[in-house]
Amino acid sequence: MNQKILKLENLIRFHTVFRQLHGLCQRRMLAQWSPVFSSAYPVGTAQLCIRPWQIDPFVGAALSQYRLLVTKKEERAQKSPLSSPKFKKEVEVWIGMTVEELARAMEKDIDCVYEALMNTAIDIDSLEAHSHLDEVWIKEVVKKAGMKLKWSKLKQDKVRENKDAVRRPQADPALLTPRSPVVTVMGHVDHGKTTLLDKLRKTQVAAMEAGGITQHIGAFLVSLPSGEKITFLDTPGHAAFSAMRARGAQVTDIVILVVAADDGVMKQTVESIKHAKDAQVPIVLAINKCDKTEADPEKVKKELLAHDVVCEDYGGDVQAVHISALTGDNLMALAEATIALAEMLELKADLNGPVEGTVIESFTDKGRGPVTTAIIQRGTLRRGSILVAGKSWAKVRLMFDENGKTIHEACPSMPVGIVGWRDLPSAGDEILEVESEPRAREVVDWRKYEQEQEKNKENLKIIEEKRKEHQEAHRKAREKYGTLHWKERLFLKYQEKKEQKPLKTKEKEEKDSNVLPIIIKGDVDGSVEAIVNIMDTYDASHECELELVHFGVGDVSENDVNLAETFHGVIYGFNVNAGNVIQKSATKKGVKIKLHKIIYRLIEDLQEELSSRLPCIVEEHPIGEACILATFSVTEGKKKVPVAGCRVQKGQLEKQKKFKLIRNGHVVWKGSLTSLKHHKDDISVIKTGMDCGLSLDEEKVEFKVGDEIVCYEEKEVPAKTSWNPGF
């Protein structure tokens, strides 16, 4: 810039000098002709002494203005990055983003988000890094940070490649080999399912079962005298184990439906038929207890017609075998009928390739860790195989049969116990073999990621619903207060806050007593599932809230006791133990541990615990009844007091008890007596058949001939929960 100004100044000075020289030459010429033109053109000597470099005033002013403008322009150009309006950073946000995600999008520390939300309606103390923010608070934070908001329709996550393991395609039928059938024994509780299996495999499982009922799903391989092998699944018949029966039907080839000839078709019988039809599995009917005198097999067949189970005797395709599991009568005929049906189904499997199977049951063993009982459906399972089931994986360290004997390989249709799981899979999970441990971890990670995505979607739906509710409440509040003067608005808000009184200590205790937090521990995953499913039927939250704090498989641990202490809850154990150390720790901390071996005893105990949390019911117990025969009034001081003349019809009237006046079946008055007289004597008790006069503590009540007076006492009776689990 300086060089430009210098060049301009030099040009202007050159031009000025030229003009001055030109003027000087003219003056010299005039000086030579001065005698001639002296009178006409007087020239002062001072004008000839002009400085050679003097600039014309007009040109000088223009030059200075130009210099000033150029200087300002250059300064403005230099200052433009600093003096220009601040550039607002654009932040891309989306509905339901967390505090941590918002801080990351703004490239700020998470404390900046908390700071921006201070002095707002949101509770800062309850806000965590993973807490989701409403649209209002996201806008507030970005605005306070001085940034520009840009809404994104959806959070643009990096699309992850599907790394899940799937079943392999069906093998060539020519490569398949015959396999033994998998048969599930189903039916109503106590109809003899386990006794039937005991006779077939010559064991005494039924005698060892708690309460005489099956409470687990069992898998057994039975060898028949003919050399045929059948894998039997014994399912519980109790109402609580519906999920186990459904799971048994899904992995089976044939269902043996056991119905007692003396009981007929029952509730769980109908449910078992439904499970078999849903799984499209053929049924063999075993009519048990035919040795009893009251047995009526034909009645059973007729009852089953109503449920679309038509026996061969009635033109259907369902084989019916009359048996007695207790005496062993006709069991071989049942086995032969099952084998014949299996041959018709032409059951085959692929012995080669990666293993596929289903988890029947899972539990935690103290010495072995997580253990599963599984049915192999394809391939041959060997020690060292890498398996994936649900969100758990295993390297098979040990395999054993139903008798606990170690085996080295398991073929299709075989029930097998598997040891080596990193975590406990859930009953019903599909088992797939993968090539390596890294691949197994990859599959498990992908499944956990998928579960997390599904959970996020559900959370976003809930957040959106809550946001709409909040907006609607805000709109209603604006409509309510919008037209009011600010003083009236403040007064109304003050009145509302005043009405919202904090709970007193006694009220808090009553509120806490109406909540029962529980912790469930079971021996196997299926048992815990059954108990949790029963909890889902709880419908008496208006009486007492039932909170399931934690559930799991295994014995009661110190962590369970600490959790129960924190939530003031109760620990329920099913077929598990609690060591002496745990029991002492629980007693010291005031935690109840209730252990049961029969599921309906556990539910009954839970019902009693719920009932104990309810306030007592006040019941009225009548002591005596009297009929009003006449009415009159007596003067006491300046007042006239109405008096009823009565005769005791039943029991006795006691002055100290409570009374009620009944007219035409309706209670007109309740209270106590001011006087009770027999003739002129004040007495405290009037017995049956005696006449008396009585007056009430409320003078405005009018007596009428024919009214009844009932003397009663109030007793507090423990309340019972209205929850009915269905069995």
XYZ file of C-alpha atoms in Angstrom:
727
model
C 0.000 0.000 0.000
C 2.812 2.423 0.902
C 4.460 1.836 -2.495
C 1.223 2.694 -4.285
C 0.836 5.936 -2.325
C 4.476 6.891 -3.041
C 4.018 6.310 -6.760
C 0.835 8.388 -6.745
C 2.505 11.199 -4.802
C 5.463 11.247 -7.223
C 3.119 11.499 -10.202
C 1.175 14.352 -8.601
C 4.390 16.181 -7.645
C 5.794 15.706 -11.160
C 2.598 17.164 -12.579
C 2.751 20.088 -10.104
C 6.417 20.797 -10.854
C 5.678 20.782 -14.561
C 2.907 23.331 -14.080
C 5.142 25.547 -11.923
C 8.014 25.451 -14.458
C 5.610 26.263 -17.219
C 4.312 29.227 -15.215
C 7.838 30.401 -14.416
C 8.787 30.437 -18.122
C 5.753 32.537 -18.913
C 6.626 35.040 -16.154
C 10.179 35.418 -17.477
C 8.841 36.207 -20.910
C 6.501 38.739 -19.376
C 9.381 40.244 -17.400
C 11.222 40.955 -20.656
C 8.166 42.853 -21.927
C 7.593 44.563 -18.601
C 8.076 48.173 -19.979
C 5.286 47.590 -22.356
C 2.888 45.772 -20.088
C 3.901 47.079 -16.675
C 0.780 49.194 -16.275
C -1.563 46.590 -17.561
C -0.029 43.452 -15.947
C 1.587 44.308 -12.651
C 3.414 41.247 -11.333
C 4.487 41.023 -7.691
C 7.926 39.776 -6.930
C 6.561 37.517 -4.230
C 4.815 35.381 -6.837
C 8.096 34.588 -8.488
C 9.456 33.111 -5.275
C 7.148 30.061 -5.210
C 8.749 26.934 -3.728
C 9.600 24.497 -6.484
C 7.933 21.497 -4.708
C 4.845 23.219 -3.403
C 1.656 21.236 -4.157
C -1.567 22.788 -5.257
C -3.958 23.027 -2.230
C -6.794 21.259 -4.052
C -4.544 18.472 -5.238
C -2.997 18.168 -1.777
C -6.411 17.851 -0.150
C -7.393 15.164 -2.658
C -4.125 13.347 -2.036
C -4.576 13.364 1.725
C -8.167 12.079 1.385
C -6.990 9.330 -0.926
C -4.207 8.386 1.509
C -6.750 8.216 4.347
C -9.183 6.017 2.385
C -6.480 3.623 1.218
C -5.096 3.295 4.747
C -8.564 2.554 6.218
C -9.302 0.029 3.495
C -6.041 -1.780 4.163
C -6.659 -1.775 7.922
C -10.166 -3.136 7.351
C -8.771 -5.885 5.137
C -6.233 -6.820 7.828
C -8.862 -6.805 10.599
C -11.629 -8.580 8.632
C -10.994 -12.094 10.082
C -11.238 -10.687 13.605
C -13.850 -7.990 13.283
C -16.281 -10.044 11.103
C -19.393 -11.500 12.814
C -18.650 -14.692 14.819
C -19.016 -17.914 12.877
C -21.457 -20.240 14.704
C -20.486 -23.883 14.753
C -23.180 -26.222 13.456
C -24.066 -29.149 15.757
C -25.898 -32.151 14.352
C -28.345 -33.539 16.903
C -31.134 -36.122 16.946
C -34.119 -36.940 19.118
C -33.274 -39.063 22.148
C -29.528 -38.451 22.152
C -27.729 -38.934 25.460
C -25.787 -36.370 27.493
C -22.509 -37.979 26.446
C -23.479 -37.971 22.745
C -24.480 -34.287 22.899
C -21.177 -33.328 24.537
C -19.295 -35.300 21.870
C -21.269 -33.640 19.046
C -20.497 -30.183 20.491
C -16.821 -31.156 21.046
C -17.177 -30.045 24.640
C -16.657 -31.597 28.007
C -19.681 -33.356 29.530
C -19.637 -30.812 32.379
C -20.569 -28.095 29.870
C -23.880 -29.907 29.245
C -24.574 -30.154 32.985
C -23.683 -26.467 33.417
C -26.073 -25.449 30.622
C -28.898 -27.418 32.237
C -28.475 -25.808 35.647
C -31.352 -23.637 36.873
C -33.774 -25.480 34.595
C -36.693 -27.781 35.373
C -34.602 -30.892 34.734
C -33.208 -32.792 37.745
C -29.419 -32.584 37.374
C -28.775 -35.103 40.174
C -30.639 -37.874 38.359
C -28.913 -37.118 35.040
C -26.252 -39.627 33.994
C -23.923 -39.685 30.996
C -26.154 -42.266 29.285
C -29.424 -40.460 30.143
C -31.554 -39.494 27.142
C -32.432 -35.818 26.694
C -35.710 -34.361 25.473
C -35.809 -32.066 22.438
C -36.342 -29.005 24.682
C -33.155 -29.594 26.689
C -31.052 -30.343 23.598
C -32.093 -26.971 22.144
C -31.356 -25.249 25.459
C -27.822 -26.665 25.721
C -26.897 -25.831 22.108
C -28.332 -22.308 22.440
C -26.378 -21.590 25.623
C -23.211 -22.887 23.978
C -23.673 -20.302 21.192
C -23.890 -22.916 18.468
C -26.239 -23.570 15.569
C -28.661 -26.489 15.698
C -29.067 -29.008 12.901
C -31.558 -31.823 13.335
C -30.712 -35.200 11.923
C -33.646 -37.438 11.018
C -31.921 -40.503 12.333
C -28.665 -41.127 14.076
C -26.333 -42.139 11.303
C -24.523 -45.068 12.832
C -21.922 -46.900 10.939
C -23.663 -49.899 9.415
C -22.154 -53.020 10.907
C -21.832 -56.157 8.886
C -24.023 -59.033 10.045
C -21.679 -61.462 11.804
C -24.329 -63.857 13.156
C -24.051 -67.626 12.885
C -26.896 -69.390 11.076
C -27.951 -72.951 10.372
C -26.323 -74.519 7.348
C -28.426 -75.569 4.301
C -30.128 -78.951 4.274
C -27.833 -81.813 3.340
C -28.284 -84.120 0.361
C -30.951 -86.730 1.325
C -28.644 -89.455 0.018
C -26.094 -88.585 2.729
C -28.569 -88.799 5.641
C -28.628 -91.732 8.064
C -31.550 -92.992 10.206
C -31.765 -91.657 13.771
C -33.739 -92.580 16.875
C -36.922 -90.578 17.600
C -37.185 -87.829 20.192
C -40.402 -88.367 22.146
C -41.903 -85.888 24.612
C -44.201 -87.205 27.338
C -46.853 -84.579 28.120
C -50.059 -84.373 30.130
C -51.741 -83.077 33.261
C -50.001 -83.058 36.637
C -50.121 -86.377 38.542
C -51.358 -88.393 35.568
C -48.323 -90.719 35.749
C -45.857 -89.384 33.166
C -42.696 -89.848 35.260
C -43.865 -93.227 36.592
C -44.285 -94.350 32.987
C -40.692 -93.357 32.161
C -39.423 -95.015 35.348
C -40.920 -98.305 34.224
C -39.439 -97.949 30.750
C -35.901 -97.274 32.010
C -36.210 -99.168 35.301
C -35.523 -96.197 37.613
C -37.329 -94.516 40.505
C -37.280 -90.833 39.625
C -40.904 -90.234 40.680
C -40.206 -91.398 44.247
C -37.434 -88.814 44.616
C -39.388 -85.834 43.282
C -40.337 -83.095 45.752
C -44.064 -83.104 46.394
C -44.484 -86.015 43.985
C -44.551 -83.715 40.951
C -42.037 -83.122 38.150
C -40.616 -79.592 38.272
C -37.849 -79.857 35.652
C -37.658 -80.990 32.065
C -35.638 -84.190 31.797
C -34.012 -85.868 28.779
C -33.305 -89.639 28.806
C -32.146 -92.213 26.267
C -34.064 -95.475 26.720
C -32.977 -98.752 25.103
C -35.883 -101.112 24.450
C -35.584 -104.934 24.560
C -35.935 -104.948 20.771
C -32.701 -102.945 20.516
C -34.413 -99.715 19.431
C -33.439 -96.497 21.188
C -35.802 -93.639 22.044
C -34.914 -90.287 23.541
C -37.646 -89.294 25.999
C -38.299 -85.781 27.292
C -40.247 -85.703 30.552
C -42.038 -82.343 30.911
C -43.689 -80.969 34.073
C -47.475 -81.138 34.156
C -47.980 -78.393 36.724
C -49.677 -75.207 35.492
C -46.589 -73.145 36.343
C -44.407 -74.898 33.739
C -46.220 -73.985 30.515
C -43.040 -72.618 28.866
C -41.194 -75.903 29.543
C -43.967 -77.918 27.878
C -43.930 -75.614 24.850
C -40.148 -75.987 24.596
C -40.432 -79.787 24.784
C -42.960 -79.830 21.939
C -40.705 -77.719 19.694
C -37.732 -80.136 19.736
C -39.633 -83.400 19.561
C -40.678 -85.794 16.793
C -43.586 -87.490 18.607
C -45.720 -86.515 21.612
C -47.025 -89.189 23.983
C -50.100 -87.646 25.590
C -50.707 -89.266 28.986
C -54.276 -89.016 30.283
C -55.475 -90.671 33.500
C -58.450 -92.946 32.837
C -60.095 -91.922 36.125
C -59.558 -88.130 35.774
C -60.119 -87.625 32.066
C -59.130 -84.545 30.083
C -57.851 -81.736 32.351
C -56.570 -78.170 31.856
C -52.906 -79.072 31.195
C -54.024 -81.922 28.912
C -55.720 -79.362 26.653
C -52.646 -77.112 26.815
C -50.367 -80.042 25.841
C -52.587 -80.784 22.816
C -52.291 -77.145 21.759
C -48.468 -77.213 22.061
C -48.303 -80.407 19.964
C -50.522 -78.908 17.252
C -48.565 -75.649 17.200
C -45.353 -77.654 16.661
C -47.135 -79.893 14.087
C -46.056 -83.044 15.938
C -48.038 -86.328 15.777
C -49.621 -87.644 19.002
C -49.738 -91.111 20.547
C -52.400 -91.386 23.281
C -51.450 -93.269 26.450
C -54.517 -93.813 28.682
C -52.949 -94.466 32.073
C -54.257 -95.918 35.368
C -56.425 -98.440 33.564
C -55.884 -100.827 36.526
C -58.175 -98.685 38.697
C -61.785 -99.752 39.207
C -63.120 -96.274 38.336
C -61.110 -96.122 35.090
C -63.110 -95.256 31.948
C -60.876 -95.167 28.820
C -63.827 -94.662 26.458
C -64.844 -91.528 28.322
C -61.292 -90.150 27.770
C -61.477 -90.826 24.014
C -64.860 -89.080 23.758
C -63.629 -86.045 25.714
C -60.621 -85.742 23.373
C -62.936 -85.512 20.350
C -63.864 -82.006 21.508
C -60.194 -81.020 21.137
C -59.776 -82.513 17.638
C -57.856 -85.571 18.843
C -59.599 -88.477 17.080
C -58.489 -91.991 18.005
C -58.349 -94.889 15.513
C -61.455 -96.429 17.157
C -63.422 -93.362 16.036
C -61.994 -93.197 12.516
C -59.003 -90.964 13.272
C -55.236 -91.469 13.002
C -54.247 -91.194 16.695
C -53.101 -94.478 18.246
C -54.564 -95.078 21.727
C -52.864 -97.537 24.104
C -54.406 -98.563 27.450
C -51.610 -98.841 30.033
C -50.843 -98.924 33.734
C -47.539 -97.238 34.492
C -47.694 -98.472 38.086
C -47.938 -102.165 37.235
C -46.167 -101.946 33.862
C -49.111 -103.374 31.893
C -49.020 -102.866 28.117
C -45.929 -100.598 28.161
C -44.257 -102.573 25.379
C -47.312 -101.982 23.205
C -46.894 -98.254 23.773
C -43.182 -98.467 22.852
C -43.996 -100.465 19.699
C -46.654 -97.927 18.672
C -44.085 -95.150 19.097
C -41.444 -97.016 17.045
C -43.995 -97.774 14.301
C -44.929 -94.075 14.066
C -41.215 -93.127 13.964
C -40.643 -95.547 11.058
C -43.535 -93.970 9.169
C -41.961 -90.523 9.720
C -38.607 -91.812 8.279
C -36.494 -89.817 10.714
C -32.978 -89.142 9.383
C -30.114 -86.801 10.216
C -26.727 -85.639 8.936
C -23.891 -87.023 11.065
C -21.234 -84.820 9.478
C -20.641 -81.076 9.458
C -21.054 -78.428 12.166
C -23.240 -79.368 15.123
C -26.776 -78.017 15.530
C -28.931 -78.561 18.597
C -31.237 -77.033 21.226
C -30.702 -76.222 24.902
C -33.315 -78.156 26.907
C -32.213 -76.952 30.350
C -29.349 -75.009 31.890
C -28.013 -74.711 35.428
C -24.892 -73.841 37.402
C -22.890 -76.633 39.025
C -20.486 -75.770 41.848
C -17.641 -77.851 40.479
C -18.326 -77.570 36.760
C -19.720 -74.064 36.330
C -22.459 -73.419 33.748
C -23.919 -76.689 32.439
C -26.556 -77.305 29.766
C -28.687 -80.289 28.836
C -29.084 -80.339 25.068
C -30.546 -82.407 22.245
C -28.242 -82.768 19.230
C -30.150 -82.405 15.938
C -27.376 -82.382 13.270
C -23.695 -83.241 13.224
C -21.644 -85.073 15.836
C -20.581 -83.220 18.981
C -17.063 -83.947 20.233
C -14.819 -82.633 22.961
C -13.116 -79.359 21.961
C -15.967 -78.198 19.700
C -16.712 -74.446 19.779
C -20.422 -73.796 20.328
C -22.601 -70.689 20.367
C -26.020 -70.511 22.069
C -27.868 -67.227 22.486
C -25.384 -64.700 23.848
C -23.012 -67.300 25.262
C -20.344 -69.554 23.798
C -18.438 -72.628 24.934
C -15.440 -74.764 24.212
C -16.660 -78.238 25.139
C -14.528 -79.552 28.011
C -16.732 -82.432 29.104
C -19.837 -84.308 27.940
C -21.966 -86.716 29.966
C -25.214 -88.675 29.610
C -28.340 -88.594 31.833
C -26.637 -90.926 34.329
C -23.586 -88.648 34.696
C -21.323 -91.000 32.737
C -18.677 -89.262 30.592
C -19.120 -89.697 26.847
C -16.751 -88.730 24.009
C -19.236 -87.924 21.269
C -22.944 -87.230 20.857
C -24.883 -88.040 17.676
C -28.253 -86.653 16.521
C -31.233 -87.361 18.844
C -28.919 -87.909 21.810
C -29.457 -85.969 25.049
C -26.140 -84.714 26.383
C -24.820 -82.596 29.246
C -22.275 -79.999 28.066
C -19.627 -78.365 30.293
C -17.429 -75.439 29.198
C -19.815 -72.505 28.778
C -18.457 -69.021 29.474
C -21.934 -67.808 30.525
C -25.189 -69.612 31.214
C -27.346 -69.814 28.055
C -31.131 -69.787 28.346
C -33.292 -72.866 27.953
C -34.618 -73.037 24.390
C -31.570 -71.348 22.808
C -30.335 -72.756 19.512
C -26.863 -74.341 19.610
C -24.597 -73.827 16.581
C -21.006 -74.946 16.090
C -18.482 -72.388 14.755
C -14.919 -72.801 13.521
C -12.931 -70.935 16.212
C -13.057 -69.011 19.487
C -12.593 -65.588 17.768
C -15.544 -66.434 15.522
C -17.632 -67.405 18.586
C -16.809 -64.088 20.290
C -17.690 -62.267 17.064
C -21.121 -63.954 16.932
C -21.840 -63.219 20.599
C -20.769 -59.558 20.181
C -23.041 -59.190 17.161
C -26.025 -60.660 19.033
C -25.425 -58.354 22.000
C -25.190 -55.410 19.586
C -28.489 -56.419 17.961
C -30.156 -56.665 21.379
C -28.802 -53.232 22.303
C -30.163 -51.751 19.050
C -33.596 -53.213 19.709
C -33.523 -51.834 23.238
C -32.540 -48.383 21.923
C -35.462 -48.425 19.498
C -37.850 -49.262 22.331
C -36.335 -46.522 24.486
C -36.730 -43.981 21.676
C -40.416 -44.890 21.365
C -40.899 -44.399 25.097
C -38.990 -41.087 24.994
C -41.125 -39.874 22.097
C -44.307 -40.770 23.997
C -43.035 -38.976 27.108
C -42.086 -35.938 25.017
C -45.596 -35.772 23.579
C -47.078 -36.042 27.069
C -44.763 -33.264 28.267
C -45.732 -31.026 25.340
C -49.425 -31.664 25.953
C -49.040 -30.856 29.664
C -47.100 -27.698 28.749
C -49.824 -26.667 26.276
C -52.558 -27.166 28.880
C -50.569 -25.179 31.439
C -50.193 -22.317 28.954
C -53.915 -22.372 28.237
C -54.618 -22.340 31.965
C -52.299 -19.470 32.863
C -52.078 -17.661 29.502
C -54.968 -15.238 30.015
C -54.196 -14.467 33.673
C -52.330 -11.475 35.048
C -48.836 -12.325 36.276
C -49.864 -11.765 39.897
C -52.823 -14.130 39.573
C -50.583 -16.665 37.837
C -48.019 -16.551 40.660
C -50.760 -16.885 43.263
C -52.230 -19.981 41.576
C -48.805 -21.627 41.302
C -48.179 -20.887 44.972
C -51.521 -22.502 45.880
C -50.681 -25.630 43.837
C -47.277 -25.980 45.514
C -48.906 -25.544 48.893
C -51.296 -28.413 48.150
C -48.393 -30.687 47.185
C -47.264 -31.285 50.751
C -44.278 -33.577 51.276
C -45.050 -36.983 52.757
C -44.646 -37.259 56.499
C -42.433 -39.975 57.960
C -45.437 -42.121 58.884
C -46.945 -41.765 55.406
C -43.581 -42.678 53.826
C -43.406 -45.825 55.952
C -46.951 -46.790 54.911
C -46.075 -46.201 51.263
C -42.891 -48.308 51.558
C -44.817 -51.084 53.287
C -47.085 -51.368 50.215
C -44.127 -52.440 48.056
C -42.625 -55.941 48.150
C -39.236 -56.211 46.404
C -38.237 -59.838 45.787
C -35.170 -61.722 44.552
C -35.669 -65.117 42.848
C -32.958 -67.798 42.780
C -33.543 -71.188 41.147
C -31.598 -74.353 40.456
C -32.117 -74.301 36.674
C -33.010 -71.680 34.096
C -36.385 -73.258 33.333
C -37.508 -73.121 36.972
C -36.587 -69.448 37.241
C -38.424 -68.812 33.959
C -41.551 -70.524 35.334
C -41.519 -68.451 38.542
C -40.932 -65.187 36.647
C -43.829 -66.064 34.308
C -46.064 -66.492 37.361
C -44.927 -63.052 38.574
C -46.171 -61.626 35.254
C -49.725 -62.680 36.188
C -49.686 -60.422 39.267
C -52.642 -58.042 38.982
C -53.032 -56.638 42.511
C -50.657 -53.660 42.295
C -53.422 -51.427 43.670
C -53.082 -53.359 46.945
C -49.329 -53.919 47.083
C -46.698 -53.428 44.387
C -44.585 -56.478 43.562
C -41.074 -55.539 42.378
C -38.797 -58.203 40.880
C -35.376 -56.785 41.757
C -33.224 -59.666 40.503
C -33.481 -63.281 39.366
C -30.832 -65.836 38.554
C -29.620 -69.421 38.650
C -27.577 -70.800 41.561
C -27.443 -70.815 45.357
C -28.190 -67.715 47.411
C -25.024 -65.576 47.580
C -23.764 -62.653 49.649
C -24.555 -60.315 46.734
C -28.196 -61.418 46.871
C -28.322 -60.636 50.593
C -26.757 -57.196 50.056
C -29.227 -56.474 47.255
C -32.173 -57.530 49.424
C -30.891 -55.335 52.264
C -30.634 -52.315 49.942
C -34.186 -52.729 48.609
C -35.684 -54.065 51.885
C -36.708 -57.160 49.956
C -37.198 -60.910 50.440
C -35.124 -63.689 48.840
C -37.036 -66.707 47.485
C -35.027 -69.793 46.611
C -36.324 -72.755 44.614
C -34.367 -76.003 44.961
C -31.254 -74.041 46.024
C -29.290 -73.734 49.254
C -28.120 -70.898 51.468
C -24.987 -71.711 53.504
C -24.672 -71.051 57.230
C -22.511 -67.986 56.608
C -25.150 -66.567 54.236
C -27.950 -67.350 56.706
C -26.128 -65.578 59.554
C -25.349 -62.582 57.348
C -29.020 -62.351 56.306
C -30.196 -62.565 59.935
C -27.766 -59.839 60.949
C -28.971 -57.564 58.122
C -32.659 -58.319 58.696
C -33.146 -60.046 55.344
C -35.635 -62.909 54.956
C -34.494 -65.973 52.991
C -37.303 -68.389 52.108
C -36.285 -71.684 50.505
C -38.762 -74.095 48.882
C -38.620 -77.343 46.912
C -42.210 -77.279 45.593
C -43.228 -74.436 43.322
C -46.790 -73.982 44.553
C -45.513 -73.784 48.161
C -43.247 -70.936 47.078
C -46.201 -69.116 45.457
C -48.357 -69.648 48.565
C -45.561 -68.202 50.712
C -45.332 -65.212 48.368
C -49.097 -64.673 48.638
C -48.826 -64.718 52.448
C -45.964 -62.190 52.338
C -48.007 -59.913 50.089
C -50.996 -60.243 52.429
C -48.848 -59.288 55.418
C -48.026 -55.982 53.692
C -51.702 -55.040 53.406
C -53.524 -53.004 56.092
C -55.848 -55.033 58.308
C -59.543 -55.186 57.449
C -61.980 -54.068 60.152
C -64.827 -56.557 60.438
C -68.045 -56.119 62.408
C -69.048 -58.985 64.705
C -72.680 -58.744 65.980
C -73.178 -59.205 69.734
C -76.912 -58.582 70.049
C -80.005 -57.368 68.215
C -83.055 -55.508 69.540
C -86.337 -54.324 68.001
C -87.865 -50.869 68.719
C -91.400 -51.291 70.109
C -92.143 -47.681 71.147
C -90.661 -44.176 70.966
C -90.935 -41.328 73.464
C -88.848 -38.440 74.780
C -87.577 -37.424 78.217
C -86.557 -33.986 79.507
C -82.986 -33.538 80.666
C -82.496 -29.993 81.866
C -83.890 -27.806 79.099
C -83.519 -30.447 76.371
C -85.859 -33.153 75.155
C -83.970 -36.363 74.410
C -85.577 -39.016 72.131
C -85.677 -42.483 73.713
C -86.426 -45.845 72.095
C -88.150 -48.618 73.994
C -86.631 -51.900 72.817
C -86.737 -55.647 73.398
C -83.599 -57.731 72.906
C -84.269 -60.410 70.282
C -80.841 -62.075 70.066
C -77.624 -62.013 72.107
C -77.171 -59.046 74.433
C -76.677 -55.292 74.297
C -73.526 -53.912 75.927
C -73.409 -50.172 76.513
C -69.643 -49.911 75.968
C -69.830 -51.452 72.473
C -70.806 -49.803 69.202
C -74.356 -49.687 67.845
C -76.105 -49.114 64.534
C -79.699 -48.288 63.653
C -81.147 -50.233 60.699
C -84.332 -49.197 58.889
C -85.698 -51.226 55.969
C -82.344 -52.965 55.571
C -80.344 -49.712 55.389
C -77.993 -48.405 58.076
C -79.354 -45.023 59.236
C -76.897 -44.315 62.040
C -73.692 -45.664 63.605
C -72.241 -44.617 66.957
C -72.530 -45.249 70.699
C -75.226 -44.941 73.396
C -75.518 -42.121 75.935
C -77.795 -44.134 78.215
C -79.109 -47.684 78.601
C -81.809 -48.314 81.221
C -83.912 -51.206 82.436
C -86.998 -49.588 83.990
C -85.324 -46.702 85.866
C -81.974 -48.352 86.538
C -78.823 -47.582 84.498
C -77.271 -50.857 83.437
C -74.368 -51.866 81.193
C -75.732 -55.157 79.779
C -79.214 -56.205 78.615
C -79.773 -59.871 77.798
C -82.142 -61.698 75.428
C -85.862 -61.225 76.141
C -85.417 -58.152 78.359
C -86.913 -54.705 77.683
C -84.844 -51.518 77.842
C -84.774 -47.845 76.959
C -81.842 -46.313 75.162
C -80.763 -42.962 73.748
C -78.155 -42.243 71.108
C -75.170 -39.885 71.035
C -76.804 -38.016 68.137
C -80.025 -36.212 69.112
C -81.218 -35.492 65.554
C -81.780 -39.176 64.770
C -85.484 -40.087 64.891
C -86.668 -43.512 65.986
C -89.485 -45.394 64.282
C -91.351 -48.425 65.525
C -89.983 -51.508 63.782
C -86.399 -50.230 63.480
C -83.603 -52.594 64.513
C -80.791 -51.790 66.927
C -77.646 -53.918 66.433
C -74.864 -54.053 69.012
C -71.491 -55.031 67.485
C -67.767 -54.944 68.060
C -65.027 -54.198 65.523
C -62.143 -56.618 65.072
C -59.088 -56.205 62.861
C -58.625 -59.173 60.550
C -55.496 -59.704 58.386
C -56.224 -58.897 54.745
C -55.569 -61.390 51.947
C -54.245 -60.456 48.544
C -56.696 -60.753 45.665
C -53.972 -62.116 43.356
C -54.805 -65.556 42.002
C -51.922 -67.107 40.009
C -54.301 -69.675 38.513
C -53.497 -72.837 40.466
